[in-house]
Short mmCIF file of C-alpha atoms and ligand atoms in Angstrom, two decimals:
data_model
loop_
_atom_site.label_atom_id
_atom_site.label_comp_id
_atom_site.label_asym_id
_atom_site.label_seq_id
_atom_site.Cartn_x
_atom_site.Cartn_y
_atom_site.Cartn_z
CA UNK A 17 18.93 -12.09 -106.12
CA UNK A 18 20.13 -14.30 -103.21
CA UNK A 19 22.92 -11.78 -102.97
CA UNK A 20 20.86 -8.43 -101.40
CA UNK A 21 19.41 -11.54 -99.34
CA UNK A 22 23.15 -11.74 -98.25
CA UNK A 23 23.91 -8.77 -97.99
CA UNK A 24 20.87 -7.38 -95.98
CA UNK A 25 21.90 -10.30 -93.66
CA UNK A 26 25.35 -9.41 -93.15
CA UNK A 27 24.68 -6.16 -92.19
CA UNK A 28 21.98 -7.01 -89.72
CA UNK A 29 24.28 -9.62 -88.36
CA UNK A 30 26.67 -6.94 -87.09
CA UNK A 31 23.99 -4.77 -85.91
CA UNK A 32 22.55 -7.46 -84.19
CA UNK A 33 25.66 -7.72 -81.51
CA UNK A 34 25.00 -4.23 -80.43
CA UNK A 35 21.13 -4.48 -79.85
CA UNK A 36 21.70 -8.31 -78.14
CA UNK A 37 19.99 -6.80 -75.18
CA UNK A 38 16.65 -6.64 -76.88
CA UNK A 39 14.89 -6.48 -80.06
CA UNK A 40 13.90 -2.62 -80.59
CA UNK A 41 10.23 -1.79 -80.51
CA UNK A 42 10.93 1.20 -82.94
CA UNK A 43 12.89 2.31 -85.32
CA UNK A 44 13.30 5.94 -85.58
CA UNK A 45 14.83 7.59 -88.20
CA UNK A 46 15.36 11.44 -88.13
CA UNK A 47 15.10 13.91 -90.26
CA UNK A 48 17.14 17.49 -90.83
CA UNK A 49 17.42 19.72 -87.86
CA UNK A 50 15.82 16.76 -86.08
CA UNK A 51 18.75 15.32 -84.52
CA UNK A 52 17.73 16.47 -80.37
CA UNK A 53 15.31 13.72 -80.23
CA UNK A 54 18.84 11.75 -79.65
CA UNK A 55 19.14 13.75 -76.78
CA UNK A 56 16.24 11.41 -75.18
CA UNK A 57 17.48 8.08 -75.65
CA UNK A 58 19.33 6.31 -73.00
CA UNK A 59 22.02 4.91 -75.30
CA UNK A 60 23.47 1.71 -74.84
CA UNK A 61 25.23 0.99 -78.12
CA UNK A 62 26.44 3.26 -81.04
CA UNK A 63 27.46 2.27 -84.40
CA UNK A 64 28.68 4.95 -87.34
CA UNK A 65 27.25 3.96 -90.39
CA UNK A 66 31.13 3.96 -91.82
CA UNK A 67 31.04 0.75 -88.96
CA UNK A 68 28.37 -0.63 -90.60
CA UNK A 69 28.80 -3.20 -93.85
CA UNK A 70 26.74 -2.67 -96.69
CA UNK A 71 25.12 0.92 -95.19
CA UNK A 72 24.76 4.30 -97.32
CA UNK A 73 26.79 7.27 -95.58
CA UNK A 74 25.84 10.32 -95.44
CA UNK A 75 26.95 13.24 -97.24
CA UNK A 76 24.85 16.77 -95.85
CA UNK A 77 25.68 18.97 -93.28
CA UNK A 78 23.15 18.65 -90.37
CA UNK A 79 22.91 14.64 -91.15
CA UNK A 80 24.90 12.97 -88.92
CA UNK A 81 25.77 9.04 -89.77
CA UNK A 82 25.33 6.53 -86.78
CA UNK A 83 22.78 4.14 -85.36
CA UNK A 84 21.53 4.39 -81.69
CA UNK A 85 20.37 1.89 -79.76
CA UNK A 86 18.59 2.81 -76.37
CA UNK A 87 15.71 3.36 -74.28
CA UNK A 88 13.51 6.05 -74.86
CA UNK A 89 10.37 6.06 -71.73
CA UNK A 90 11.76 2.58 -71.01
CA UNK A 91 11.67 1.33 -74.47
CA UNK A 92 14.13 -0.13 -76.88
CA UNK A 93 14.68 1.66 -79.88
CA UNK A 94 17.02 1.98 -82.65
CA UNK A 95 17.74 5.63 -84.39
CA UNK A 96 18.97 6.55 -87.58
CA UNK A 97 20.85 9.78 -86.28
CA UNK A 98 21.17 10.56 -90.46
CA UNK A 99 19.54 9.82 -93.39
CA UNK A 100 20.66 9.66 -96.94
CA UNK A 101 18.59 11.30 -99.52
CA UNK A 102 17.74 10.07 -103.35
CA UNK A 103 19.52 13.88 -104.31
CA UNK A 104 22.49 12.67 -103.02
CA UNK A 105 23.03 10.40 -105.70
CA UNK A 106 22.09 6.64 -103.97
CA UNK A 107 19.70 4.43 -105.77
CA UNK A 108 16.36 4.36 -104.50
CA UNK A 109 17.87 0.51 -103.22
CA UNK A 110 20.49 2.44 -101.28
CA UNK A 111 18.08 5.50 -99.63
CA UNK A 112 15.90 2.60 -98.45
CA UNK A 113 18.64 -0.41 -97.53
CA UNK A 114 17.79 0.44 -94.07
CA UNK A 115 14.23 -0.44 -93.67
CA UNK A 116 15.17 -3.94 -94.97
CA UNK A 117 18.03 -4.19 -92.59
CA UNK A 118 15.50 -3.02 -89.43
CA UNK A 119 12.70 -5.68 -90.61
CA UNK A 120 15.71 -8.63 -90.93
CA UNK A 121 16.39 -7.52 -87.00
CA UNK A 122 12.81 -8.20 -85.98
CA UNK A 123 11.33 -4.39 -85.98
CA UNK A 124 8.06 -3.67 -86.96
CA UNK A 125 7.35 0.03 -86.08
CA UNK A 126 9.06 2.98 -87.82
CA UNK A 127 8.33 6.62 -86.74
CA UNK A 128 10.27 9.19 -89.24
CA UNK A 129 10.69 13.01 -88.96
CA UNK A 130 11.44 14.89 -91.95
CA UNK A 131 11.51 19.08 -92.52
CA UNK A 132 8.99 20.19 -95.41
CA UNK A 133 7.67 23.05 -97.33
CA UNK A 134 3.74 23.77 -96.07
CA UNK A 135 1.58 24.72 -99.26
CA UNK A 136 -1.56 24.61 -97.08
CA UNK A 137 -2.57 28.22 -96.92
CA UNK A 138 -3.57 27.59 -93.11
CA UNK A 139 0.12 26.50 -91.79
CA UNK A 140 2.68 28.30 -89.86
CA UNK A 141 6.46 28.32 -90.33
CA UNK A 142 7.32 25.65 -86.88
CA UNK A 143 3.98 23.98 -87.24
CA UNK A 144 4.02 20.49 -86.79
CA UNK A 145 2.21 17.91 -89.40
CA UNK A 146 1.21 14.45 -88.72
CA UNK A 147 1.33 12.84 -92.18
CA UNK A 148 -1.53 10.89 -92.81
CA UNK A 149 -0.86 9.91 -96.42
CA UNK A 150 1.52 11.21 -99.48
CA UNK A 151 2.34 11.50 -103.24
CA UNK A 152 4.95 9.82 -104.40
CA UNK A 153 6.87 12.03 -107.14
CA UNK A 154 10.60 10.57 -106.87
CA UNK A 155 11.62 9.56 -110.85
CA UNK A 156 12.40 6.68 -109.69
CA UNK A 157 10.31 4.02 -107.50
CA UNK A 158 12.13 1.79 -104.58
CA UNK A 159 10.21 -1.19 -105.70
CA UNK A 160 10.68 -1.47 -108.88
CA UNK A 161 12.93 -4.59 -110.20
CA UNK A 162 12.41 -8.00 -108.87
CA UNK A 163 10.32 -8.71 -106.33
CA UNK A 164 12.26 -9.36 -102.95
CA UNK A 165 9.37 -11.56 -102.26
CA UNK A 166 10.65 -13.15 -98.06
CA UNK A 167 9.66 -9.18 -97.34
CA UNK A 168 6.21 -8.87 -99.43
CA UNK A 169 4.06 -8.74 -102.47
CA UNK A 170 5.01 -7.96 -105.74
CA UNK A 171 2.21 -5.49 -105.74
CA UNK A 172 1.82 -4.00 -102.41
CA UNK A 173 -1.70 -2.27 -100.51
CA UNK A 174 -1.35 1.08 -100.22
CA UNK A 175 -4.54 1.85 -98.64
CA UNK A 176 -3.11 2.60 -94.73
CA UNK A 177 0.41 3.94 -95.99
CA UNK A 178 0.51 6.05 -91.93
CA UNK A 179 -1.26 3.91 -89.42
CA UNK A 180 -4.18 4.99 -88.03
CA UNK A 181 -3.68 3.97 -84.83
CA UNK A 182 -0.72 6.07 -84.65
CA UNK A 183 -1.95 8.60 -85.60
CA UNK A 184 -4.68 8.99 -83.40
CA UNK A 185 -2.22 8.03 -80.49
CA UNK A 186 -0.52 11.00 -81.49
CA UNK A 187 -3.18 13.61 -81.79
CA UNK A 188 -4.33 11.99 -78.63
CA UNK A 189 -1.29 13.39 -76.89
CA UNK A 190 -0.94 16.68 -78.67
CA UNK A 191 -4.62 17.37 -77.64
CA UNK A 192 -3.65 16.29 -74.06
CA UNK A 193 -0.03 18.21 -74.18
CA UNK A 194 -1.86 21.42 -75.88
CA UNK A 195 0.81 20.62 -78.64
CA UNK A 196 -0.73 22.57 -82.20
CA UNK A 197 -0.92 19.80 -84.77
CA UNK A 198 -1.47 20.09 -88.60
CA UNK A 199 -2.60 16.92 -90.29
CA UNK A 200 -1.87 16.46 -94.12
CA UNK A 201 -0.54 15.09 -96.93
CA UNK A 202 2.87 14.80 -97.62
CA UNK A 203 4.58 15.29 -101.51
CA UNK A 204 7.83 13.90 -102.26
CA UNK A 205 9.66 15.32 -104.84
CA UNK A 206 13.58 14.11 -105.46
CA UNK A 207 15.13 18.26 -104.81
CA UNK A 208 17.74 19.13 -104.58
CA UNK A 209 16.34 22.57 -105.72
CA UNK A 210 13.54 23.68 -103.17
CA UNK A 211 10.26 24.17 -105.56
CA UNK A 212 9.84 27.21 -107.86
CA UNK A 213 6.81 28.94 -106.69
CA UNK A 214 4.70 27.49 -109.41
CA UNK A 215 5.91 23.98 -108.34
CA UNK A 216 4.39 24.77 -104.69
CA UNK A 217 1.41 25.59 -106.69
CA UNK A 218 0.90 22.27 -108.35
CA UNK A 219 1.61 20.37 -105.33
CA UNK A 220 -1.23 22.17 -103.81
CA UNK A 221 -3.58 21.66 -106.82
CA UNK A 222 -2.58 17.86 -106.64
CA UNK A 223 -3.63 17.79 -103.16
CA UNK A 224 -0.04 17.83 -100.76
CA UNK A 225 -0.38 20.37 -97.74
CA UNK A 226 3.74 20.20 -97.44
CA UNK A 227 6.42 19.07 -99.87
CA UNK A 228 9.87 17.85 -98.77
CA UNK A 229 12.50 15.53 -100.60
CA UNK A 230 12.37 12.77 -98.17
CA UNK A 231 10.10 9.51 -96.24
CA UNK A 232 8.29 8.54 -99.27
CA UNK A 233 10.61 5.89 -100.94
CA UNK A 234 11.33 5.15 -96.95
CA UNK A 235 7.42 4.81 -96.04
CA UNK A 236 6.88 2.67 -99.58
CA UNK A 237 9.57 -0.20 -98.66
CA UNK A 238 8.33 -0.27 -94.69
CA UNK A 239 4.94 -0.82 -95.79
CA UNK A 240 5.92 -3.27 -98.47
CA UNK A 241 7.14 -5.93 -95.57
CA UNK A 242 4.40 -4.66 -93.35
CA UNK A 243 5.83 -2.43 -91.16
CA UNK A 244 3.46 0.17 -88.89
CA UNK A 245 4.39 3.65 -89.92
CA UNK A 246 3.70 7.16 -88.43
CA UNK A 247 5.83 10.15 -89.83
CA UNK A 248 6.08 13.93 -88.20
CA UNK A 249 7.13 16.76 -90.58
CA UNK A 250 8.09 19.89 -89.35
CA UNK A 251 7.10 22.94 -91.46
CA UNK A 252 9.89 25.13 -91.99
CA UNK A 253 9.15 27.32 -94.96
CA UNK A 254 6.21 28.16 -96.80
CA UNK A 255 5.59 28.21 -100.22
CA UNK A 256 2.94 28.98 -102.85
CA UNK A 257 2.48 30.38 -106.62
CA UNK A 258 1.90 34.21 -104.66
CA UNK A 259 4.86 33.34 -102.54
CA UNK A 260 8.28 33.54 -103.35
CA UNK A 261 10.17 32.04 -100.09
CA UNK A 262 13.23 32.34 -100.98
CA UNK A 263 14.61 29.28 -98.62
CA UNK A 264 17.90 28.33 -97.43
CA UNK A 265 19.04 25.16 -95.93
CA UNK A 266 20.05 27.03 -92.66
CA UNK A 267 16.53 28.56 -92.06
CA UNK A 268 15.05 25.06 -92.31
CA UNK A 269 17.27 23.75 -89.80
CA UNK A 270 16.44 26.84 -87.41
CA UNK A 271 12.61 26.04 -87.82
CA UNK A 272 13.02 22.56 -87.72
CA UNK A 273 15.12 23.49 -84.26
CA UNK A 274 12.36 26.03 -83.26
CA UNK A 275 9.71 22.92 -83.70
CA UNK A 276 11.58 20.55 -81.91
CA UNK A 277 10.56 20.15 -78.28
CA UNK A 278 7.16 19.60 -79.88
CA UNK A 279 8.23 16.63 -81.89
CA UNK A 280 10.49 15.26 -79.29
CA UNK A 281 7.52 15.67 -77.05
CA UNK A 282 5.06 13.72 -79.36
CA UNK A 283 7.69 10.48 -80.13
CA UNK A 284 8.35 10.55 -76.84
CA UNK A 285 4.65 10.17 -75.85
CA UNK A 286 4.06 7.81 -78.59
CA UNK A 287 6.93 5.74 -77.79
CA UNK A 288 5.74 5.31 -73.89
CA UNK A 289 1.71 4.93 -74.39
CA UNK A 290 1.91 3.40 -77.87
CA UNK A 291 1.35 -1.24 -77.57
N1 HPA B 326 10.67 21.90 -100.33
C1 HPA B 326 11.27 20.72 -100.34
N2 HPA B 326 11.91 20.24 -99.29
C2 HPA B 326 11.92 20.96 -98.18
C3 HPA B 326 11.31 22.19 -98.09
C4 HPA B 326 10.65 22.69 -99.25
O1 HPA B 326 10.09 23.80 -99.26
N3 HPA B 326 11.50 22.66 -96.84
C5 HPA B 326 12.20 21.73 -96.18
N4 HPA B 326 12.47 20.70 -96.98
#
């Protein structure tokens, strides 16, 4: 037990003397086909997660693996510029080692991005959806095993899993930007496979508008040590038990790209308005 303890500590210890200059106010971690937000930050320090003791590396094309630490609108933040996925083989401990790592270095707000199926019948390939709760369906749960109890409760509130404040903060600025936004539910399910169509069906009968293989088991341990949480998902296929989409990695990284000034646009306005 004392030894993730240790180890969380380590690693924040050498991410600590790159972000000496000030604690972040976010962390952002980005999602596939996401990576232009990193365009906006005024960087100060990189690290590559190879740099990095203790942290997963990533293994798919279009996730880059290195932390940025910068301004974005005059605000510190520090971005995961690549994820690692449960489908890549990592533990559930592993996908979400992160989170624990940002909390240990005094953050308390995480805003994800994240490229998803829509099974809402009223969403558009590019759309963007502001995800206001999910469904966890990973096989696996990031919690489970002994309680790391200096980060929360054994059994954690799940009541305000996306905060609302956030949330309307961000529809605030689409309505002001004339930025389309979905709101919905988000349903993660471990992939690798993208969902058969009568897969799309049940996540719509269970009550998802998009599905995607990501942010849950990231969302679960933030919330557990009380982090605030928003998360933007970028529609970039559609899918249904009538619909056969036939999707490719490489035309959900050309929607997520499509979508992108829209979600750089929202962060950004989040990051500046948001206290
Ligand atoms: N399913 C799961 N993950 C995804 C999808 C999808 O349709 N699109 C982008 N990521």
């Amino acid at each position: 037990m004392q030894q993730i303890y240790d180890r969380i500590n380590e690693t924040a210890r050498i991410i600590q003397s790159y972000i000496s200059e000030h604690t972040p106010e976010f962390a952002i971690i980005l999602g596939s086909g996401l990576s232009k937000l990193e365009d906006e930050v005024e960087v100060i320090s990189e690290i590559s997660y190879k740099n990095i003791p203790n942290f997963p590396k990533s293994t798919v094309a279009g996730h880059k693996g290195k932390l940025v630490y910068g301004k974005i609108q005059g605000r510190y933040v520090l971005m995961m510029a690549g994820r690692v996925h449960y489908y890549e083989g990592y533990s559930m401990q592993e996908v979400t080692y992160p989170i624990r790592v940002f909390k240990q270095l005094g953050i308390n707000r995480l805003i994800l991005s994240n490229a998803s199926g829509g099974v809402n019948p009223n969403f558009s390939i590019g759309d963007v959806m502001i995800i206001r709760d999910h469904i966890n369906l990973f096989p696996e749960h990031p919690l489970r095993g002994k309680n790391l109890d200096e980060f929360g409760a054994r059994f954690p509130d799940m009541s305000k899993p996306y905060s609302h404040t956030m949330i309307a903060t961000l529809e605030e600025i689409a309505k002001k930007q004339g930025i389309k936004v979905q709101k919905g539910v988000y349903v993660g399910l471990q992939g690798p496979t993208f969902e058969t169509p009568a897969e799309y069906g049940m996540v719509r009968i269970l009550g998802g508008d998009a599905v995607g293989m990501s942010t849950v088991p990231e969302v679960i341990v933030a919330r557990h040590q009380g982090m605030e949480v928003c998360a933007l998902s970028v529609i970039t296929d559609l899918g249904g038990p009538d619909i056969s989409p036939n999707v490719s990695h490489e035309e959900v990284l050309n929607a997520a790209n499509i979508a992108m000034p829209n979600v750089v646009k929202l962060v950004k306005g989040l990051i500046e308005i948001y206290k």
